Amino acid sequence: MSIARTISATAALPEVPLTIEGYSVLHQMMRIRWPAWRELPESKQREIVDEASNLLAAMEQGSGGQSALYSLLGHKGDLMLVHFRESFDALNQAELELARTRIGDYLEPTTSYLSVIELGLYESTIKTYKSLAERGIEPHSDEWKQEIESTLARQREAMHSRLYPPMPAHRYISFYPMDRRRGEDKNWYTLPIEERQRQMNEHGLIGRRYAGEVKQIISGSIGFDDWEWGVTLFADDPLVFKKLIYEMRFDEVSAVYALFGHFYIGLRCPASDLGKLLSG
Ligand code: 76R
């Protein structure tokens, strides 16, 4: 193939990386209405805790996606619930079920975050786009769409356990939403796809060094919530969050293109400990 043909095939690569999606995710941050809670007689508190911890215990074990409760540090809320579910409908059900229990009267949402677990496939996207271009298959033609769909289907199968993970059991959680910069000067979305792939590859190499210490779940929220991604990190030592995120700040894709929302740090509270959390 001539060089000119290769260049024009490359120049025609579509810009959007392929993604595969798994569980729908809802983070719910809540404040406890302590004054109202304290007014309740102990026996009433116990009934309410039993009802809530039964529901939460069932959600922790869910076969179609699990939930977990965290006690939040600081003023941004007292509790954070994280729900993984197979659809938005199932998330909606989880949210309603909780709201309908009596403990719902003592919880006030402070914020929430809706997203879906996402794996960005920069590497296989570029391979697939290039091979289709070399075969002269027009982007977005029926044949192209079919080939893309079969790449996606293969990846969904290979990555199934990462798209539908069990809730990690670690003691600490760090959640924050983020964007890629779309400034006048530095704009992630105007970089050529191959440059974005190079930077994401470097990002992944740094991340992988922390593989044994931190579990990361990236969820996409473009079109669903106020930021573009949710980052949920799980670890047994909270210092690991600081070290990993600090190290990533020096990586090009974070140093130049990452913008962050609020950070929420919590401690896992199993359903069986809910009574301790609320009543000491
Ligand atoms: O998932 C993979 O292993 C493939 C490589 C990979 C992708 C595609 C990866 C690896 N991430 C990917 C995508 Mn990540 N990640 C963050 C943050 O604090 C910051 O500076 C940024 C917040 C952390 C801490 C982190 C950790 N990652 C993404 C995306 C989507 C961007 C896109 O598609 O354009 C975002 C926003 C993002 C942000 N990343 C890893 C980690 C870690 C620890 C890894 C290695 C995981 C492992 O291999 O086990």
Short mmCIF file of C-alpha atoms and ligand atoms in Angstrom, two decimals:
data_model
loop_
_atom_site.label_atom_id
_atom_site.label_comp_id
_atom_site.label_asym_id
_atom_site.label_seq_id
_atom_site.Cartn_x
_atom_site.Cartn_y
_atom_site.Cartn_z
CA MET A 1 0.00 0.00 0.00
CA SER A 2 1.34 3.48 -0.82
CA ILE A 3 2.30 5.90 1.93
CA ALA A 4 -0.30 8.38 0.71
CA ARG A 5 -2.99 5.75 1.04
CA THR A 6 -1.87 4.89 4.58
CA ILE A 7 -1.88 8.54 5.62
CA SER A 8 -5.28 9.22 4.17
CA ALA A 9 -6.63 6.06 5.80
CA THR A 10 -5.22 7.23 9.15
CA ALA A 11 -6.50 10.77 8.70
CA ALA A 12 -9.98 9.38 8.22
CA LEU A 13 -10.04 7.53 11.56
CA PRO A 14 -13.20 8.38 13.49
CA GLU A 15 -12.47 10.37 16.66
CA VAL A 16 -14.63 8.53 19.19
CA PRO A 17 -12.99 5.64 21.02
CA LEU A 18 -15.11 2.53 21.38
CA THR A 19 -16.38 1.83 24.87
CA ILE A 20 -18.07 -1.12 26.47
CA GLU A 21 -20.43 -0.71 29.38
CA GLY A 22 -21.44 -2.85 32.34
CA TYR A 23 -23.29 -2.20 35.56
CA SER A 24 -25.29 0.96 36.06
CA VAL A 25 -23.98 2.74 39.14
CA LEU A 26 -25.58 5.10 41.63
CA HIS A 27 -23.66 6.81 44.42
CA GLN A 28 -26.03 8.28 47.02
CA MET A 29 -24.66 10.67 49.63
CA MET A 30 -26.89 11.26 52.63
CA ARG A 31 -27.03 13.20 55.84
CA ILE A 32 -28.53 11.54 58.92
CA ARG A 33 -31.24 13.62 60.65
CA TRP A 34 -29.58 13.18 64.02
CA PRO A 35 -31.94 15.38 66.08
CA ALA A 36 -35.02 13.49 64.82
CA TRP A 37 -33.26 10.12 65.20
CA ARG A 38 -32.25 10.87 68.79
CA GLU A 39 -35.87 11.70 69.66
CA LEU A 40 -36.89 8.08 68.98
CA PRO A 41 -37.16 5.61 71.83
CA GLU A 42 -34.52 2.89 71.71
CA SER A 43 -37.04 0.17 70.84
CA LYS A 44 -38.23 2.15 67.82
CA GLN A 45 -34.64 2.77 66.72
CA ARG A 46 -33.98 -0.96 66.93
CA GLU A 47 -37.01 -1.80 64.75
CA ILE A 48 -35.96 0.74 62.14
CA VAL A 49 -32.36 -0.46 62.16
CA ASP A 50 -33.50 -4.11 61.79
CA GLU A 51 -35.67 -3.27 58.82
CA ALA A 52 -32.94 -1.22 57.15
CA SER A 53 -30.15 -3.70 57.81
CA ASN A 54 -32.26 -6.57 56.43
CA LEU A 55 -32.81 -4.63 53.24
CA LEU A 56 -29.15 -3.63 53.03
CA ALA A 57 -27.99 -7.19 53.74
CA ALA A 58 -30.10 -8.42 50.82
CA MET A 59 -28.65 -5.67 48.61
CA GLU A 60 -25.10 -6.59 49.65
CA GLN A 61 -25.71 -10.11 48.38
CA GLY A 62 -27.65 -9.18 45.22
CA SER A 63 -27.02 -11.49 42.28
CA GLY A 64 -27.82 -8.78 39.72
CA GLY A 65 -25.36 -6.27 41.20
CA GLN A 66 -24.53 -5.46 44.80
CA SER A 67 -24.76 -2.43 47.08
CA ALA A 68 -22.49 -1.22 49.86
CA LEU A 69 -22.81 1.34 52.64
CA TYR A 70 -19.98 3.65 53.74
CA SER A 71 -19.67 6.03 56.67
CA LEU A 72 -18.38 9.30 55.17
CA LEU A 73 -15.69 11.44 56.73
CA GLY A 74 -16.27 15.17 56.92
CA HIS A 75 -19.14 17.53 56.24
CA LYS A 76 -20.16 16.38 52.74
CA GLY A 77 -22.49 13.76 54.15
CA ASP A 78 -22.75 11.06 56.79
CA LEU A 79 -23.38 8.05 54.57
CA MET A 80 -22.66 6.99 51.03
CA LEU A 81 -24.43 4.09 49.38
CA VAL A 82 -22.97 2.63 46.23
CA HIS A 83 -25.26 0.52 44.07
CA PHE A 84 -24.26 -1.63 41.09
CA ARG A 85 -27.25 -2.83 39.05
CA GLU A 86 -27.96 -4.29 35.63
CA SER A 87 -30.08 -1.36 34.45
CA PHE A 88 -31.28 2.11 35.33
CA ASP A 89 -34.65 0.50 36.12
CA ALA A 90 -33.03 -1.67 38.77
CA LEU A 91 -31.19 1.35 40.20
CA ASN A 92 -34.46 3.21 40.36
CA GLN A 93 -35.98 0.26 42.27
CA ALA A 94 -33.06 0.23 44.73
CA GLU A 95 -33.47 3.94 45.36
CA LEU A 96 -37.23 3.62 45.87
CA GLU A 97 -36.93 0.57 48.15
CA LEU A 98 -34.63 2.49 50.44
CA ALA A 99 -36.81 5.58 50.39
CA ARG A 100 -39.83 3.46 51.35
CA THR A 101 -38.25 1.99 54.48
CA ARG A 102 -38.69 3.90 57.72
CA ILE A 103 -35.01 4.78 57.87
CA GLY A 104 -35.66 6.87 54.77
CA ASP A 105 -37.39 9.39 57.08
CA TYR A 106 -34.09 9.97 58.86
CA LEU A 107 -31.91 10.32 55.77
CA GLU A 108 -31.56 13.38 53.62
CA PRO A 109 -29.79 13.20 50.27
CA THR A 110 -26.92 15.68 50.00
CA THR A 111 -25.91 14.70 46.47
CA SER A 112 -25.76 11.67 44.19
CA TYR A 113 -23.99 10.49 41.09
CA LEU A 114 -25.28 8.38 38.18
CA SER A 115 -22.98 6.56 35.76
CA VAL A 116 -22.29 3.24 34.05
CA ILE A 117 -19.15 1.15 34.41
CA GLU A 118 -17.14 1.88 31.28
CA LEU A 119 -14.03 0.46 29.68
CA GLY A 120 -12.50 2.73 27.07
CA LEU A 121 -10.95 0.63 24.35
CA TYR A 122 -8.42 3.01 22.80
CA GLU A 123 -6.03 0.30 21.71
CA SER A 124 -8.46 -2.05 20.01
CA THR A 125 -10.41 0.91 18.63
CA ILE A 126 -7.39 2.14 16.70
CA LYS A 127 -6.50 -1.34 15.49
CA THR A 128 -10.05 -1.91 14.30
CA TYR A 129 -10.46 1.56 12.71
CA LYS A 130 -7.14 1.17 10.89
CA SER A 131 -7.79 -2.30 9.60
CA LEU A 132 -11.23 -1.24 8.35
CA ALA A 133 -9.72 1.84 6.66
CA GLU A 134 -7.05 -0.30 5.02
CA ARG A 135 -9.73 -2.58 3.66
CA GLY A 136 -11.41 0.52 2.21
CA ILE A 137 -14.53 0.13 4.37
CA GLU A 138 -16.25 3.49 4.68
CA PRO A 139 -16.73 4.66 8.31
CA HIS A 140 -20.35 4.35 9.44
CA SER A 141 -21.35 2.19 6.46
CA ASP A 142 -23.38 -0.93 7.26
CA GLU A 143 -20.34 -3.16 6.82
CA TRP A 144 -18.27 -0.90 9.11
CA LYS A 145 -20.98 -0.94 11.78
CA GLN A 146 -21.14 -4.72 11.64
CA GLU A 147 -17.38 -5.07 12.06
CA ILE A 148 -17.40 -2.61 14.96
CA GLU A 149 -20.25 -4.47 16.61
CA SER A 150 -18.31 -7.73 16.41
CA THR A 151 -15.22 -6.10 17.97
CA LEU A 152 -17.44 -4.77 20.76
CA ALA A 153 -19.13 -8.14 21.28
CA ARG A 154 -15.75 -9.88 21.57
CA GLN A 155 -14.49 -7.28 24.05
CA ARG A 156 -17.68 -7.43 26.13
CA GLU A 157 -17.22 -11.14 26.50
CA ALA A 158 -13.49 -10.95 27.31
CA MET A 159 -14.04 -8.12 29.83
CA HIS A 160 -17.23 -9.46 31.39
CA SER A 161 -15.81 -9.74 34.90
CA ARG A 162 -14.55 -6.14 34.80
CA LEU A 163 -17.85 -4.80 33.47
CA TYR A 164 -19.89 -6.66 36.12
CA PRO A 165 -17.61 -6.75 39.18
CA PRO A 166 -18.68 -7.82 42.65
CA MET A 167 -18.60 -4.92 45.12
CA PRO A 168 -14.97 -4.76 46.31
CA ALA A 169 -14.68 -5.62 50.00
CA HIS A 170 -11.98 -3.08 50.93
CA ARG A 171 -12.30 -0.97 54.07
CA TYR A 172 -11.92 2.47 52.39
CA ILE A 173 -13.53 4.09 49.38
CA SER A 174 -12.65 7.26 47.50
CA PHE A 175 -15.14 8.61 45.00
CA TYR A 176 -14.82 11.70 42.84
CA PRO A 177 -16.19 12.86 39.50
CA MET A 178 -13.94 14.27 36.79
CA ASP A 179 -13.79 15.84 33.36
CA ARG A 180 -11.26 16.03 30.59
CA ARG A 181 -10.39 19.65 29.86
CA ARG A 182 -12.18 21.34 26.96
CA GLY A 183 -10.39 24.70 27.16
CA GLU A 184 -9.61 27.13 24.36
CA ASP A 185 -5.97 26.16 24.47
CA LYS A 186 -5.92 22.63 25.87
CA ASN A 187 -8.81 20.52 24.68
CA TRP A 188 -8.75 16.74 25.11
CA TYR A 189 -11.54 16.32 22.58
CA THR A 190 -9.62 17.99 19.77
CA LEU A 191 -6.51 15.81 20.17
CA PRO A 192 -6.15 13.17 17.45
CA ILE A 193 -7.32 9.76 18.63
CA GLU A 194 -3.82 8.30 18.36
CA GLU A 195 -2.43 10.94 20.70
CA ARG A 196 -5.21 10.27 23.19
CA GLN A 197 -4.43 6.57 22.93
CA ARG A 198 -0.75 7.20 23.67
CA GLN A 199 -1.59 9.26 26.75
CA MET A 200 -4.18 6.76 28.01
CA ASN A 201 -1.65 3.98 27.58
CA GLU A 202 0.81 5.85 29.81
CA HIS A 203 -1.97 6.45 32.32
CA GLY A 204 -2.72 2.73 32.41
CA LEU A 205 0.96 1.89 32.99
CA ILE A 206 1.07 4.07 36.11
CA GLY A 207 -2.23 2.68 37.33
CA ARG A 208 -1.12 -0.90 36.89
CA ARG A 209 1.71 -0.43 39.37
CA TYR A 210 -0.96 -0.01 42.05
CA ALA A 211 -2.93 -3.04 40.89
CA GLY A 212 -2.45 -5.05 44.10
CA GLU A 213 -3.23 -2.14 46.44
CA VAL A 214 -6.16 -0.38 44.86
CA LYS A 215 -9.19 -1.43 42.90
CA GLN A 216 -10.44 1.23 40.51
CA ILE A 217 -13.82 1.43 38.85
CA ILE A 218 -14.20 3.99 36.10
CA SER A 219 -17.77 4.80 35.23
CA GLY A 220 -18.85 6.99 32.34
CA SER A 221 -21.41 9.69 33.03
CA ILE A 222 -21.51 11.80 29.88
CA GLY A 223 -25.19 12.49 29.33
CA PHE A 224 -26.11 11.17 32.78
CA ASP A 225 -24.58 13.49 35.35
CA ASP A 226 -22.69 16.76 35.76
CA TRP A 227 -19.20 15.43 35.13
CA GLU A 228 -17.84 13.09 32.47
CA TRP A 229 -16.58 10.18 34.59
CA GLY A 230 -16.88 8.87 38.10
CA VAL A 231 -13.72 7.45 39.66
CA THR A 232 -14.33 5.00 42.51
CA LEU A 233 -11.25 3.65 44.25
CA PHE A 234 -11.21 0.93 46.92
CA ALA A 235 -8.25 0.19 49.20
CA ASP A 236 -7.38 -1.18 52.64
CA ASP A 237 -5.04 1.73 53.33
CA PRO A 238 -6.37 5.24 52.60
CA LEU A 239 -2.85 6.60 52.03
CA VAL A 240 -2.76 4.60 48.82
CA PHE A 241 -5.41 6.96 47.37
CA LYS A 242 -3.17 9.96 48.05
CA LYS A 243 -0.08 8.32 46.61
CA LEU A 244 -1.78 7.02 43.47
CA ILE A 245 -3.63 10.24 42.72
CA TYR A 246 -0.53 12.33 43.44
CA GLU A 247 1.57 10.21 41.11
CA MET A 248 -1.06 10.49 38.41
CA ARG A 249 -1.05 14.29 38.66
CA PHE A 250 2.39 14.17 37.00
CA ASP A 251 1.17 12.00 34.17
CA GLU A 252 0.40 14.02 31.04
CA VAL A 253 -3.27 13.11 30.72
CA SER A 254 -3.94 14.16 34.34
CA ALA A 255 -1.44 17.05 34.48
CA VAL A 256 -2.88 18.74 31.40
CA TYR A 257 -6.41 17.44 30.89
CA ALA A 258 -7.91 16.31 34.22
CA LEU A 259 -10.44 18.43 36.13
CA PHE A 260 -11.84 17.13 39.40
CA GLY A 261 -15.02 17.53 41.41
CA HIS A 262 -15.46 16.91 45.13
CA PHE A 263 -13.80 13.94 46.79
CA TYR A 264 -15.79 11.65 49.11
CA ILE A 265 -13.92 9.34 51.46
CA GLY A 266 -15.75 6.63 53.39
CA LEU A 267 -15.31 3.60 55.61
CA ARG A 268 -17.18 0.43 54.76
CA CYS A 269 -20.11 -0.25 57.08
CA PRO A 270 -21.52 -3.75 56.58
CA ALA A 271 -25.29 -4.11 57.05
CA SER A 272 -24.69 -5.92 60.34
CA ASP A 273 -22.94 -2.79 61.75
CA LEU A 274 -25.68 -0.31 60.88
CA GLY A 275 -27.04 -0.42 64.44
CA LYS A 276 -23.61 0.42 65.84
CA LEU A 277 -23.25 3.31 63.43
CA LEU A 278 -26.64 4.80 64.34
CA SER A 279 -27.01 3.95 68.00
CA GLY A 280 -23.48 3.36 69.25
O1 76R B 1 -8.81 -0.29 32.67
C1 76R B 1 -7.64 -0.59 32.34
O2 76R B 1 -6.86 -1.30 33.04
C2 76R B 1 -7.13 -0.08 31.06
C3 76R B 1 -6.34 1.08 31.28
C4 76R B 1 -7.17 2.20 31.89
C5 76R B 1 -8.15 2.98 31.27
C6 76R B 1 -8.70 2.86 29.85
C7 76R B 1 -7.01 2.70 33.23
C8 76R B 1 -6.17 2.16 34.18
N1 76R B 1 -7.83 3.80 33.39
C9 76R B 1 -8.53 3.99 32.22
C10 76R B 1 -9.46 4.97 31.96
MN1 76R B 1 -7.84 5.06 34.99
N2 76R B 1 -7.91 6.27 36.57
C11 76R B 1 -8.43 7.54 36.59
C12 76R B 1 -8.10 8.15 37.86
O3 76R B 1 -6.59 10.95 39.62
C13 76R B 1 -6.45 11.07 38.39
O4 76R B 1 -5.53 11.75 37.88
C14 76R B 1 -7.44 10.45 37.49
C15 76R B 1 -8.43 9.57 38.23
C16 76R B 1 -7.41 7.20 38.61
C17 76R B 1 -6.86 7.38 39.99
C18 76R B 1 -7.29 6.02 37.78
C19 76R B 1 -6.66 4.86 38.18
N3 76R B 1 -9.08 6.32 33.96
C20 76R B 1 -9.70 6.07 32.77
C21 76R B 1 -10.58 7.15 32.45
C22 76R B 1 -11.47 7.24 31.22
C23 76R B 1 -10.80 8.19 30.26
C24 76R B 1 -11.12 7.98 28.82
O5 76R B 1 -11.60 6.90 28.44
O6 76R B 1 -10.87 8.93 28.06
C25 76R B 1 -10.50 8.06 33.49
C26 76R B 1 -11.24 9.37 33.62
C27 76R B 1 -9.55 7.54 34.43
C28 76R B 1 -9.15 8.16 35.59
N4 76R B 1 -6.60 3.76 35.96
C29 76R B 1 -6.08 2.56 35.50
C30 76R B 1 -6.34 3.82 37.33
C31 76R B 1 -5.64 2.61 37.71
C32 76R B 1 -5.20 2.29 39.15
C33 76R B 1 -5.49 1.86 36.58
C34 76R B 1 -4.82 0.49 36.45
C35 76R B 1 -5.87 -0.54 36.74
C36 76R B 1 -5.38 -1.94 36.58
O7 76R B 1 -4.72 -2.23 35.57
O8 76R B 1 -5.70 -2.73 37.48
#
